[in-house]
Coordinates of C-alpha atoms and ligand atoms in Angstrom, one line a residue:
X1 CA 18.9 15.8 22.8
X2 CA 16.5 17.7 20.7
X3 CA 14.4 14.8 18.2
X4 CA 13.1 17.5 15.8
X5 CA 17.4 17.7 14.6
X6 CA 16.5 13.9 13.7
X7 CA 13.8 14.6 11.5
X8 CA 13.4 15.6 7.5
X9 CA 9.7 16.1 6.1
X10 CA 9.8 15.7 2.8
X11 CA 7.3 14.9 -0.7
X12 CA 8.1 13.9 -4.0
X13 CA 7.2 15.8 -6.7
X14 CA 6.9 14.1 -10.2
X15 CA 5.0 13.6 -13.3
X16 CA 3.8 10.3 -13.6
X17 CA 6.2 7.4 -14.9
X18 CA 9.0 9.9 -14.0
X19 CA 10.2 6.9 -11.0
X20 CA 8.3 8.2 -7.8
X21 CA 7.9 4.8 -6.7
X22 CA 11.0 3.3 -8.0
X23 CA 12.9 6.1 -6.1
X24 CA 11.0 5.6 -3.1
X25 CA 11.5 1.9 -3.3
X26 CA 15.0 1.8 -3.4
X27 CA 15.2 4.6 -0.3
X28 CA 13.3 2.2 1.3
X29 CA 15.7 -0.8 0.6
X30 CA 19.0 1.4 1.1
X31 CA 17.1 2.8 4.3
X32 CA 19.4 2.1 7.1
X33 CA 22.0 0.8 5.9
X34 CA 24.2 4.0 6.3
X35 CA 25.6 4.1 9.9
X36 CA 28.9 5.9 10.8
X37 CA 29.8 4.4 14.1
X38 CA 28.4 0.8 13.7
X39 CA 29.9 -2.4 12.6
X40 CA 26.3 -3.5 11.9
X41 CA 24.9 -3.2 8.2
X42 CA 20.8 -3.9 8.4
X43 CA 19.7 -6.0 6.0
X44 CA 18.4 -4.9 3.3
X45 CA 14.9 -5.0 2.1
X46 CA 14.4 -7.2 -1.2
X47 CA 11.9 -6.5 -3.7
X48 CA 9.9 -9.5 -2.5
X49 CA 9.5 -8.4 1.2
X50 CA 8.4 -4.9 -0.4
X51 CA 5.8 -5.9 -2.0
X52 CA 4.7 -7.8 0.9
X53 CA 4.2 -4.9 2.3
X54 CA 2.8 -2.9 0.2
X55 CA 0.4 -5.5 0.0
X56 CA -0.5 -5.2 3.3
X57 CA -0.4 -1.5 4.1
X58 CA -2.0 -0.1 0.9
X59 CA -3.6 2.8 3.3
X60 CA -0.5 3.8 4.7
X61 CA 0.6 6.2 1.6
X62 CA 3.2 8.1 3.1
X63 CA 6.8 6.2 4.0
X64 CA 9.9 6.7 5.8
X65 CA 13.5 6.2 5.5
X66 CA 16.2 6.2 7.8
X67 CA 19.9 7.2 7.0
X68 CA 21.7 7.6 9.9
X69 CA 20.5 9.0 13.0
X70 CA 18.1 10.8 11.0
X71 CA 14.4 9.5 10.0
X72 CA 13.2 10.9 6.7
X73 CA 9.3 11.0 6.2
X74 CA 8.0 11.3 2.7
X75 CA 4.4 12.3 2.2
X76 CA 2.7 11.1 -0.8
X77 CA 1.3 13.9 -3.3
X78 CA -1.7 13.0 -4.8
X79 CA -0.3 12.6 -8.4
X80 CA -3.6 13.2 -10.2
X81 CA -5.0 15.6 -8.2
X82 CA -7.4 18.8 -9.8
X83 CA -7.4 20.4 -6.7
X84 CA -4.8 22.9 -5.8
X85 CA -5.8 22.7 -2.1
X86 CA -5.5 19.2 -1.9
X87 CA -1.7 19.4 -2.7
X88 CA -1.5 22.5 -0.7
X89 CA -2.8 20.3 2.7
X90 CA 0.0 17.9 1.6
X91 CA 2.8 20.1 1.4
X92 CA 1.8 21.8 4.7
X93 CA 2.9 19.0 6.2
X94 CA 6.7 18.8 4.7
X95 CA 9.9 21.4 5.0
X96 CA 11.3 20.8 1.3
X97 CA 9.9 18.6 -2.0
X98 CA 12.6 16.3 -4.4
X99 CA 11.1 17.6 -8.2
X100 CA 11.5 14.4 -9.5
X101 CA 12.3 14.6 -13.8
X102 CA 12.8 11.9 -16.1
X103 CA 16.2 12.7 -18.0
X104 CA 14.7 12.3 -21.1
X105 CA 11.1 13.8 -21.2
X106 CA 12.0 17.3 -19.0
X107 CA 9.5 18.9 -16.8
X108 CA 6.0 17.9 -17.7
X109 CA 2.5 20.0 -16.8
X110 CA 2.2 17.7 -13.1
X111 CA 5.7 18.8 -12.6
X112 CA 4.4 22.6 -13.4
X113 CA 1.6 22.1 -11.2
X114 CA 2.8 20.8 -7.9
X115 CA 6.0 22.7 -8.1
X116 CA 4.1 26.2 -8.4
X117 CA 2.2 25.2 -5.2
X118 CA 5.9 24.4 -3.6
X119 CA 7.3 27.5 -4.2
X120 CA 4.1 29.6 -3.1
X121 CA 4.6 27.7 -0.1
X122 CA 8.2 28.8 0.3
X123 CA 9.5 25.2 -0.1
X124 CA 13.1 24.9 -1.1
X125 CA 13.1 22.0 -3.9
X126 CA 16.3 19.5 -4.6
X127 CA 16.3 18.9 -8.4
X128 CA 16.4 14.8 -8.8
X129 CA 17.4 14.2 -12.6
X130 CA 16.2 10.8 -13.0
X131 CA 16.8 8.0 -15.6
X132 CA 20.3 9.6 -16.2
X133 CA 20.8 5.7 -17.8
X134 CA 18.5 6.3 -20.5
X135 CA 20.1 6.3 -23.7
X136 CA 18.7 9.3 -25.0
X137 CA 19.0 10.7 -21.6
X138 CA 19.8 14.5 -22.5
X139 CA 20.4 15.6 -19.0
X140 CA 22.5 18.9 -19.4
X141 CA 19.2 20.0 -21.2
X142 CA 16.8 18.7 -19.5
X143 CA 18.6 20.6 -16.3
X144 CA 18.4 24.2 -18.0
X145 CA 14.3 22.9 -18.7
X146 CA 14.2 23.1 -15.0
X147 CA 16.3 26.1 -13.9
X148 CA 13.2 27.5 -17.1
X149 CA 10.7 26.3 -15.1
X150 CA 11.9 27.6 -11.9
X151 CA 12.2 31.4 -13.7
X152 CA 9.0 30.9 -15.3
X153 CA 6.9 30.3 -12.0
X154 CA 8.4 33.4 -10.3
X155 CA 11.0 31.5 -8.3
X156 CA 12.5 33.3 -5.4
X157 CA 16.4 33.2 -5.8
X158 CA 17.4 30.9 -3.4
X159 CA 14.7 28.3 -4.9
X160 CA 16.7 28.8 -8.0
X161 CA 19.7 28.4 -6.5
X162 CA 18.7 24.5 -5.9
X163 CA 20.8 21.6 -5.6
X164 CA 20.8 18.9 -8.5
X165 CA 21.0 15.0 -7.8
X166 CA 21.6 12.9 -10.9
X167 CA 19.9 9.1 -10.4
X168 CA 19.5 5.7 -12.1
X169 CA 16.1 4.9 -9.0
X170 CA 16.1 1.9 -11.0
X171 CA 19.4 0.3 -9.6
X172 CA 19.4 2.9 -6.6
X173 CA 22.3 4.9 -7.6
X174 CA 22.7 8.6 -6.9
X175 CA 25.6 11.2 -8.0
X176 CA 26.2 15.3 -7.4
X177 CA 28.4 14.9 -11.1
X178 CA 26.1 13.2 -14.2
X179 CA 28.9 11.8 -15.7
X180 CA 29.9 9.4 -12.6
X181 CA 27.0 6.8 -12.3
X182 CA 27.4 7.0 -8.4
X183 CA 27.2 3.8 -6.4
X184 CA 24.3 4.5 -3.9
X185 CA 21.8 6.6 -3.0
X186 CA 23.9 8.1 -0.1
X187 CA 24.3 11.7 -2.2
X188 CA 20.6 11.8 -2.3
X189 CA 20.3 10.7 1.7
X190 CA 23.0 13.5 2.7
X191 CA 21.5 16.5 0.1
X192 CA 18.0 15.8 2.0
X193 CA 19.4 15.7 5.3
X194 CA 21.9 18.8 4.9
X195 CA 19.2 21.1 2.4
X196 CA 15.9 20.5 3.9
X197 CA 15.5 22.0 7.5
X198 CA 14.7 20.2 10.7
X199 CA 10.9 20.8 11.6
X200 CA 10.5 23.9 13.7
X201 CA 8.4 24.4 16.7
X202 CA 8.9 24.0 20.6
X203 CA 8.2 20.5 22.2
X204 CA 7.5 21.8 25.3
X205 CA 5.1 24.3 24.3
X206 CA 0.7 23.3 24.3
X207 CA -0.6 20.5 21.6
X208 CA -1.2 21.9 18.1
X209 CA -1.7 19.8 15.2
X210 CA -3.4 20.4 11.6
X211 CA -5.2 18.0 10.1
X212 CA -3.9 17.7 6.7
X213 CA -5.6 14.7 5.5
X214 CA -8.1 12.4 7.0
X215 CA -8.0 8.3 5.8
X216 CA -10.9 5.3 6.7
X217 CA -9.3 2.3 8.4
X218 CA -11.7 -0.9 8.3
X219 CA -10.9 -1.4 11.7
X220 CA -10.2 1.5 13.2
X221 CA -12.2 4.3 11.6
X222 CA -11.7 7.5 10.6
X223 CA -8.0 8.3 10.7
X224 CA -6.7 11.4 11.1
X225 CA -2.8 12.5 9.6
X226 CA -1.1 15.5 10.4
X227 CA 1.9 17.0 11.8
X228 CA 2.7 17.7 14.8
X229 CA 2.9 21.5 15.0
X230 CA 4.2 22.2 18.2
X231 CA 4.3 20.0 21.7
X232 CA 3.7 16.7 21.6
X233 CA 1.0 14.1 21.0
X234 CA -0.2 10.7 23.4
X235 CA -2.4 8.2 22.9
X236 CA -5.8 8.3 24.8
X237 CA -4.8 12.3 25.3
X238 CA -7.8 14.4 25.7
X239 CA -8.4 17.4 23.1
X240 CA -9.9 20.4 21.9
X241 CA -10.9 19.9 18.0
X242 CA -11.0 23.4 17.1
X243 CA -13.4 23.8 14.1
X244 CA -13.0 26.1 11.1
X245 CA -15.4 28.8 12.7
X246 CA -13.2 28.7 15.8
X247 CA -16.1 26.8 18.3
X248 CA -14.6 23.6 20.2
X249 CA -15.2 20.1 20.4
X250 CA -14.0 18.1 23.3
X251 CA -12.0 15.0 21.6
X252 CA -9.8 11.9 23.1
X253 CA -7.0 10.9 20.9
X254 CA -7.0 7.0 20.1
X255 CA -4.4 4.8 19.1
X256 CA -1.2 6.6 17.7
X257 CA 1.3 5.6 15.0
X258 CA 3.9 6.9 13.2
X259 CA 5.2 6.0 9.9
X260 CA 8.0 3.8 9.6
X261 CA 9.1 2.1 6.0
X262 CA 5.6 1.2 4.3
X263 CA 4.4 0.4 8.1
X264 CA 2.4 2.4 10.4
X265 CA 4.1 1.9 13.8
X266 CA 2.2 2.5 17.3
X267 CA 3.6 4.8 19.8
X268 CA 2.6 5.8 22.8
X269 CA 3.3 10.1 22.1
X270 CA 5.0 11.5 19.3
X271 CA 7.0 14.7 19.4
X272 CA 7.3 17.9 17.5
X273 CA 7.8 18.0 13.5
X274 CA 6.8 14.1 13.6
X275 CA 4.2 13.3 10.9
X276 CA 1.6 10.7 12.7
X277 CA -1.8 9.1 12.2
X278 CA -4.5 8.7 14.8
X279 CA -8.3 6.8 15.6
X280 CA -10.2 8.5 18.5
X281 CA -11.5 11.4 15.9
X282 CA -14.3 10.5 14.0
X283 CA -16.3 13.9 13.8
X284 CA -13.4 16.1 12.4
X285 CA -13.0 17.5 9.3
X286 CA -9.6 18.1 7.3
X287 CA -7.9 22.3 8.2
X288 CA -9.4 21.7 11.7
X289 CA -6.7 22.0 14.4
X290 CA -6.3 19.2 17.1
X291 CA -4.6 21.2 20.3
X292 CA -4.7 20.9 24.1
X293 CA -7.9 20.5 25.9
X294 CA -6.3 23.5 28.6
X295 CA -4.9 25.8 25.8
X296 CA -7.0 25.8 22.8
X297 CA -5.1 27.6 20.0
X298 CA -6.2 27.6 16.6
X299 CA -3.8 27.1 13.5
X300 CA -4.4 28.9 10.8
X301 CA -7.1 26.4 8.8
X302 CA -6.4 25.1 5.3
X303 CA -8.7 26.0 2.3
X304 CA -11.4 23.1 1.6
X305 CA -11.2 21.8 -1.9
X306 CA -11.7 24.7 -4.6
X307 CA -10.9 23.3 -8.2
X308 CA -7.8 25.2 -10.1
X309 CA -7.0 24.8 -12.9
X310 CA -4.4 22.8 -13.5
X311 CA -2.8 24.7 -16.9
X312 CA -2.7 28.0 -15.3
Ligands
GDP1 P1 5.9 6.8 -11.1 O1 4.7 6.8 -11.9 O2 6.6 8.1 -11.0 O3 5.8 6.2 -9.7 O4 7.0 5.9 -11.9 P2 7.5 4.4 -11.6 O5 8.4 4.4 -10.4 O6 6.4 3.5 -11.7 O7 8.5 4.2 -12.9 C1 7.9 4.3 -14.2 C2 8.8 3.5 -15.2 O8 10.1 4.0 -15.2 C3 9.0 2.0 -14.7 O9 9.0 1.2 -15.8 C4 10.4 2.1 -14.0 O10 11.0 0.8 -14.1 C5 11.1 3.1 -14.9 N1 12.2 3.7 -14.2 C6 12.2 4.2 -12.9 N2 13.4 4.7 -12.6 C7 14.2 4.4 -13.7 C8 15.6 4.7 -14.0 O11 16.4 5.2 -13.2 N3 16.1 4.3 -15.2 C9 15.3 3.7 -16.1 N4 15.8 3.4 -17.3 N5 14.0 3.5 -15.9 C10 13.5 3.8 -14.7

């Protein structure tokens, strides 16, 4: 069977204090716990062991979920950031974004921001309406703020045309109709999996990966985090690191993880569409593209940090 079916890239796009991590939190706890064929129910994660691990893997930023057969990575987007390329690198990396909006305060000017580089990029965004418990939630309105938004930033039709969740992230609930409360997040697990594609490209054809970000590991060095653009990746592979001008560097991949939960896991290769991490590069420089030492070809590189502004 094809893995890249099994796989959703996704980020979160929200003003701050809108419940980013208290909607990625309780993903995290309901992660798993949705099987069709199994007797089993996995337990679920209390807040206790979560913050354990958060604890412990501050570095690792981006998370994953599972519901079902299908493993959900969500990269984190730098909520803060001045730099429209720096979002851009992130949302390279990701096939759809959850705009994330309090129920009460609307769409904010970080929800403006991040959601103009979404739809530049041709993302397709599922509306989360969050804090629909607030009582002076005014969600009806704060829906058509959106759908304003959307207009305003020269949305495409089918971005208008976006799906709306309704959540309480606080108590992990999630409903398609704000005026049932919903009893899980399971309509916010299924709208992910059915709305946002499967990541595209051919395992079987040469390496390419983009380095979208690049992260310091006490330990381990410079770490390198991209996706997995087309074939697949091993540990201890060797590489050409194609630089922005297009010259070569010979490279050797070092240890390999993936992200599952709050936890970076070690694999031994990792296939097309999967978001990983990686030691082995210390020389390399974020837009640069990782690809097989026998077939060199170059992605197209990301811009380098230019400032925008942010109230364009
Ligand atoms: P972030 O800055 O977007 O990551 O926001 P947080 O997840 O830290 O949440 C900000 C505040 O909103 C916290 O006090 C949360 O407890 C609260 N919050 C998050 N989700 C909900 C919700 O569904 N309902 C209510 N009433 N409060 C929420």
């Amino acid at each position: 069977m094809n893995g890249r079916i099994n796989i959703r890239n996704i980020a979160i796009i929200a003003h701050v204090d809108h419940g980013k991590t208290t909607l990625v939190d309780a993903m995290l706890k309901q992660s798993g716990i949705f099987r069709e064929n199994e007797r089993v129910v996995e337990r679920v994660m209390d807040s206790n062991e979560l913050e354990r691990e958060r604890g412990i893997t501050i570095l690792a930023k981006n998370t994953s979920v599972r519901y079902g057969p299908v493993k959900i990575n969500i990269v984190d987007t730098p909520g803060h950031s001045d730099f429209g390329s720096e979002v851009e690198r992130v949302l390279k990396m990701v096939d759809g974004v959850l705009l994330l909006v309090d129920a009460f305060e609307g769409p904010m000017p970080q929800t403006r921001f991040v959601l103009r580089k979404a739809l530049e990029l041709n993302l397709q965004p599922i509306v989360v309406i969050n804090k629909i418990d607030r009582p002076d939630a005014r969600v009806a309105e704060v829906v058509d703020e959106v759908l304003e938004l959307f207009i305003d930033l020269g949305a495409e039709d089918e971005q208008i045309d976006f799906p709306v969740i309704y959540t309480c992230a606080r108590t992990g609930q999630a409903t398609l109709d704000m005026n049932e409360p919903g009893r899980d997040l399971r309509p916010l697990f299924e709208t992910i999996v059915t709305n946002v594609p499967a990541p595209e490209g051919d395992e079987n054809s040469p390496l390419q990966l983009l380095v979208n970000n690049t992260e310091y590991d006490s330990y381990q060095g410079r770490m390198v985090v991209g996706r997995v653009h087309s074939g697949r990746i091993c540990a201890g592979q060797p590489v050409a690191l194609i630089r922005h001008d297009g010259s070569i560097t010979p490279a050797a991949v070092g240890r390999l993880y993936v992200f599952e939960g709050l936890k970076r896991t070690e694999v031994p290769a990792a296939g097309c569409g999967e978001i990983v991490t990686f030691a082995g590069l210390e020389d390399v420089n974020i837009g640069e593209t990782v690809a097989c030492r026998e077939n060199p070809v170059q992605l197209p590189p990301i811009a380098v940090d230019e400032p925008t502004l942010k109230m364009t």
